[in-house]
C-alpha atoms as a printed R data frame, in Angstrom:
    type eleno elety resid chain resno      x       y       z
1   ATOM     1    CA   MET     A     1 -0.260  -0.323   0.080
2   ATOM     2    CA   LYS     A     2  1.181   3.479  -1.006
3   ATOM     3    CA   ASN     A     3  0.967   6.487   1.542
4   ATOM     4    CA   PRO     A     4 -0.538   8.968  -0.008
5   ATOM     5    CA   ASP     A     5  1.781  11.315   0.559
6   ATOM     6    CA   ASN     A     6  4.256  12.519  -2.224
7   ATOM     7    CA   ILE     A     7  6.526  15.074  -3.093
8   ATOM     8    CA   LEU     A     8  6.337  16.562  -6.131
9   ATOM     9    CA   LEU     A     9 10.108  16.299  -7.645
10  ATOM    10    CA   MET     A    10  8.845  18.403 -10.652
11  ATOM    11    CA   SER     A    11  6.563  20.955 -12.315
12  ATOM    12    CA   THR     A    12  5.837  21.083 -16.012
13  ATOM    13    CA   ASP     A    13  8.505  24.507 -16.247
14  ATOM    14    CA   ARG     A    14 11.168  22.997 -14.577
15  ATOM    15    CA   ILE     A    15 10.431  19.908 -16.406
16  ATOM    16    CA   ALA     A    16 10.968  22.547 -19.649
17  ATOM    17    CA   ARG     A    17 13.428  23.876 -18.553
18  ATOM    18    CA   SER     A    18 15.706  21.102 -17.774
19  ATOM    19    CA   LEU     A    19 14.856  19.674 -21.008
20  ATOM    20    CA   GLN     A    20 15.973  22.812 -22.278
21  ATOM    21    CA   ARG     A    21 19.321  22.828 -20.859
22  ATOM    22    CA   MET     A    22 19.671  18.852 -21.979
23  ATOM    23    CA   ALA     A    23 19.155  20.247 -25.284
24  ATOM    24    CA   HIS     A    24 21.667  22.314 -25.682
25  ATOM    25    CA   GLU     A    25 23.790  19.933 -23.758
26  ATOM    26    CA   ILE     A    26 23.248  17.182 -26.828
27  ATOM    27    CA   ASN     A    27 23.731  19.924 -29.161
28  ATOM    28    CA   GLU     A    28 27.075  20.653 -27.853
29  ATOM    29    CA   LYS     A    29 27.993  16.955 -27.609
30  ATOM    30    CA   ASN     A    30 27.490  16.743 -31.754
31  ATOM    31    CA   LYS     A    31 30.640  18.084 -32.518
32  ATOM    32    CA   SER     A    32 29.905  16.215 -36.274
33  ATOM    33    CA   ASP     A    33 27.051  17.616 -36.373
34  ATOM    34    CA   TRP     A    34 25.763  14.450 -37.448
35  ATOM    35    CA   PRO     A    35 22.000  14.078 -37.628
36  ATOM    36    CA   ILE     A    36 20.613  12.857 -34.643
37  ATOM    37    CA   VAL     A    37 18.049  10.395 -33.437
38  ATOM    38    CA   LEU     A    38 16.231  10.305 -30.093
39  ATOM    39    CA   LEU     A    39 14.972   6.661 -29.573
40  ATOM    40    CA   GLY     A    40 12.175   6.895 -26.707
41  ATOM    41    CA   ILE     A    41 12.202   3.368 -24.195
42  ATOM    42    CA   ASN     A    42  8.719   2.945 -24.228
43  ATOM    43    CA   GLN     A    43  5.492   5.229 -23.738
44  ATOM    44    CA   ARG     A    44  7.569   7.805 -20.927
45  ATOM    45    CA   GLY     A    45 10.701   7.131 -22.783
46  ATOM    46    CA   LEU     A    46  9.061   7.756 -25.509
47  ATOM    47    CA   ALA     A    47  6.826  11.025 -24.389
48  ATOM    48    CA   VAL     A    48 10.280  12.399 -22.825
49  ATOM    49    CA   ALA     A    49 12.482  11.493 -26.177
50  ATOM    50    CA   ARG     A    50  9.688  14.187 -27.967
51  ATOM    51    CA   ASP     A    51  9.463  16.621 -25.592
52  ATOM    52    CA   LEU     A    52 13.170  16.720 -25.793
53  ATOM    53    CA   ALA     A    53 12.740  17.178 -29.309
54  ATOM    54    CA   HIS     A    54 10.299  20.396 -29.091
55  ATOM    55    CA   PHE     A    55 12.926  22.103 -27.210
56  ATOM    56    CA   LEU     A    56 16.698  21.028 -29.887
57  ATOM    57    CA   THR     A    57 14.350  21.351 -33.348
58  ATOM    58    CA   PRO     A    58 15.573  25.166 -32.729
59  ATOM    59    CA   ILE     A    59 18.377  24.840 -31.674
60  ATOM    60    CA   LEU     A    60 19.265  22.879 -34.406
61  ATOM    61    CA   ASP     A    61 17.424  24.617 -36.958
62  ATOM    62    CA   SER     A    62 16.463  21.073 -39.006
63  ATOM    63    CA   PRO     A    63 14.154  18.319 -37.014
64  ATOM    64    CA   VAL     A    64 14.880  15.652 -35.248
65  ATOM    65    CA   LYS     A    65 13.847  12.380 -35.644
66  ATOM    66    CA   VAL     A    66 12.522  10.562 -33.036
67  ATOM    67    CA   GLU     A    67 11.735   7.323 -32.834
68  ATOM    68    CA   SER     A    68  9.564   4.307 -29.767
69  ATOM    69    CA   LEU     A    69 11.434   1.574 -28.341
70  ATOM    70    CA   THR     A    70  9.606  -0.556 -26.970
71  ATOM    71    CA   LEU     A    71 11.615  -3.621 -24.729
72  ATOM    72    CA   GLY     A    72  9.299  -6.421 -23.345
73  ATOM    73    CA   GLU     A    73  9.918  -9.420 -21.207
74  ATOM    74    CA   GLU     A    74 11.632 -10.800 -24.031
75  ATOM    75    CA   GLY     A    75 13.879  -7.461 -25.186
76  ATOM    76    CA   ALA     A    76 13.617  -4.997 -27.385
77  ATOM    77    CA   SER     A    77 10.850  -4.862 -30.615
78  ATOM    78    CA   ARG     A    78  9.935  -2.267 -32.469
79  ATOM    79    CA   LYS     A    79  8.721  -1.642 -36.137
80  ATOM    80    CA   LYS     A    80 11.517  -3.431 -38.155
81  ATOM    81    CA   TRP     A    81 14.890  -1.377 -38.280
82  ATOM    82    CA   ASP     A    82 15.432   0.698 -40.984
83  ATOM    83    CA   LYS     A    83 19.189   0.563 -41.462
84  ATOM    84    CA   SER     A    84 19.346   3.004 -44.264
85  ATOM    85    CA   ALA     A    85 17.621   5.874 -42.020
86  ATOM    86    CA   TYR     A    86 20.344   5.150 -40.159
87  ATOM    87    CA   GLU     A    87 23.426   6.080 -41.170
88  ATOM    88    CA   LYS     A    88 26.928   5.106 -39.490
89  ATOM    89    CA   GLN     A    89 27.346   8.764 -39.126
90  ATOM    90    CA   SER     A    90 24.301   9.271 -36.904
91  ATOM    91    CA   PHE     A    91 24.701  10.474 -33.150
92  ATOM    92    CA   ILE     A    92 21.606   8.228 -31.551
93  ATOM    93    CA   VAL     A    93 20.380   9.096 -27.417
94  ATOM    94    CA   ILE     A    94 18.377   6.414 -26.423
95  ATOM    95    CA   VAL     A    95 16.345   7.991 -24.361
96  ATOM    96    CA   ASP     A    96 14.009   6.808 -20.940
97  ATOM    97    CA   ASP     A    97 12.270   8.629 -17.792
98  ATOM    98    CA   VAL     A    98 13.743   7.120 -15.046
99  ATOM    99    CA   ILE     A    99 17.201   5.256 -14.637
100 ATOM   100    CA   PHE     A   100 17.541   2.882 -11.718
101 ATOM   101    CA   SER     A   101 19.026  -0.572 -12.071
102 ATOM   102    CA   GLY     A   102 20.259   0.857 -15.607
103 ATOM   103    CA   GLN     A   103 18.717  -2.768 -16.776
104 ATOM   104    CA   THR     A   104 16.456  -1.154 -19.438
105 ATOM   105    CA   MET     A   105 18.620   1.058 -20.903
106 ATOM   106    CA   PHE     A   106 21.601  -1.434 -20.879
107 ATOM   107    CA   ARG     A   107 19.208  -3.376 -23.150
108 ATOM   108    CA   ALA     A   108 18.257  -1.010 -25.275
109 ATOM   109    CA   LEU     A   109 22.313  -0.257 -26.016
110 ATOM   110    CA   THR     A   110 22.401  -3.542 -26.200
111 ATOM   111    CA   THR     A   111 20.026  -3.452 -29.126
112 ATOM   112    CA   VAL     A   112 20.239  -0.347 -31.061
113 ATOM   113    CA   VAL     A   113 24.527  -1.385 -30.477
114 ATOM   114    CA   GLU     A   114 23.900  -4.999 -32.031
115 ATOM   115    CA   GLU     A   115 21.071  -3.303 -34.875
116 ATOM   116    CA   LEU     A   116 21.876  -0.415 -35.786
117 ATOM   117    CA   GLU     A   117 26.074  -0.125 -35.994
118 ATOM   118    CA   PRO     A   118 25.801   3.799 -35.465
119 ATOM   119    CA   GLY     A   119 28.195   6.371 -34.868
120 ATOM   120    CA   GLU     A   120 27.812   7.581 -31.965
121 ATOM   121    CA   VAL     A   121 24.821   5.948 -28.725
122 ATOM   122    CA   TYR     A   122 24.347   8.120 -25.678
123 ATOM   123    CA   THR     A   123 21.569   7.519 -22.763
124 ATOM   124    CA   ALA     A   124 19.242  10.341 -21.772
125 ATOM   125    CA   VAL     A   125 16.735  10.513 -19.024
126 ATOM   126    CA   LEU     A   126 14.563  12.897 -17.448
127 ATOM   127    CA   VAL     A   127 15.813  11.744 -13.578
128 ATOM   128    CA   ASP     A   128 18.118   8.895 -12.211
129 ATOM   129    CA   ARG     A   129 18.013   7.036  -9.319
130 ATOM   130    CA   GLY     A   130 21.515   5.640  -8.861
131 ATOM   131    CA   HIS     A   131 21.661   1.995  -7.540
132 ATOM   132    CA   ARG     A   132 22.424   0.790 -10.753
133 ATOM   133    CA   LYS     A   133 23.587  -2.865 -11.050
134 ATOM   134    CA   TYR     A   134 24.323  -2.698 -14.720
135 ATOM   135    CA   PRO     A   135 27.736  -0.733 -16.111
136 ATOM   136    CA   VAL     A   136 25.314   2.392 -17.121
137 ATOM   137    CA   LYS     A   137 25.496   6.255 -17.086
138 ATOM   138    CA   ALA     A   138 22.861   8.729 -17.725
139 ATOM   139    CA   GLU     A   139 24.566  10.632 -20.477
140 ATOM   140    CA   PHE     A   140 22.003  13.582 -20.332
141 ATOM   141    CA   CYS     A   141 20.540  13.999 -17.416
142 ATOM   142    CA   GLY     A   142 17.571  16.044 -16.314
143 ATOM   143    CA   MET     A   143 17.841  15.705 -12.547
144 ATOM   144    CA   VAL     A   144 20.099  13.281 -10.083
145 ATOM   145    CA   LEU     A   145 18.188  12.056  -7.354
146 ATOM   146    CA   PRO     A   146 19.449   8.777  -5.435
147 ATOM   147    CA   THR     A   147 16.667   8.175  -3.486
148 ATOM   148    CA   LYS     A   148 16.050   5.566  -1.351
149 ATOM   149    CA   LEU     A   149 14.977   1.768  -1.457
150 ATOM   150    CA   ASP     A   150 11.400   2.467  -0.573
151 ATOM   151    CA   GLU     A   151 10.864   5.309  -3.004
152 ATOM   152    CA   HIS     A   152  9.338   5.763  -6.465
153 ATOM   153    CA   VAL     A   153  9.784   7.810  -9.020
154 ATOM   154    CA   ALA     A   154  6.335   8.399 -10.255
155 ATOM   155    CA   VAL     A   155  6.595   9.718 -14.743
156 ATOM   156    CA   GLU     A   156  3.222  11.447 -15.563
157 ATOM   157    CA   VAL     A   157  2.361  11.517 -18.889
158 ATOM   158    CA   LYS     A   158 -1.118  13.132 -20.423
159 ATOM   159    CA   ASP     A   159 -1.540  13.565 -23.809
160 ATOM   160    CA   GLY     A   160  1.737  12.813 -24.763
161 ATOM   161    CA   LYS     A   161  4.016  14.862 -23.079
162 ATOM   162    CA   VAL     A   162  5.333  14.808 -20.002
163 ATOM   163    CA   HIS     A   163  3.382  16.310 -17.183
164 ATOM   164    CA   GLU     A   164  5.121  15.952 -13.590
165 ATOM   165    CA   VAL     A   165  7.491  13.694 -11.908
166 ATOM   166    CA   ARG     A   166  6.670  13.146  -8.521
167 ATOM   167    CA   LEU     A   167  7.815  11.147  -5.521
168 ATOM   168    CA   THR     A   168  6.496   8.127  -3.504
169 ATOM   169    CA   HIS     A   169  7.100   6.172  -0.791
170 ATOM   170    CA   GLU     A   170  5.739   2.331  -0.833
171 ATOM   171    CA   GLN     A   171  4.895   1.157   2.470
């Protein structure tokens, strides 16, 4: 049973400021000016990727490709990789809402590297909780929040956009 008390970590305005900063960091990291592709993991990662693209597009003065990467229990699934859309000189950012153990991001990274052979691959998350079990680092991060194991970071998505981020306590 969850405690009804929860803490607002990021409002819509704070999320926008964080994504704006992350967009600038991604642009600065892409020194080769390669095409940027954002791969959003599952529903919430895709929402973060779309919102991030909203801030990246004006900086780059060109559209940013956003794709969905669905990870289920059996592994990654996607309609079918169109390898021609992912040149060897592409700057791919795998995006998720929250990183905790690193397992989901590790699986996504493994899939992308094995199937696409991109030029560069990075990771971006809205919230980094710590507690890694896998050797994965969030290169671009909206908020770093070391949590207790009984806490949960909930990212709420409304109408396909990230609305707010809350910290809840499980009992």
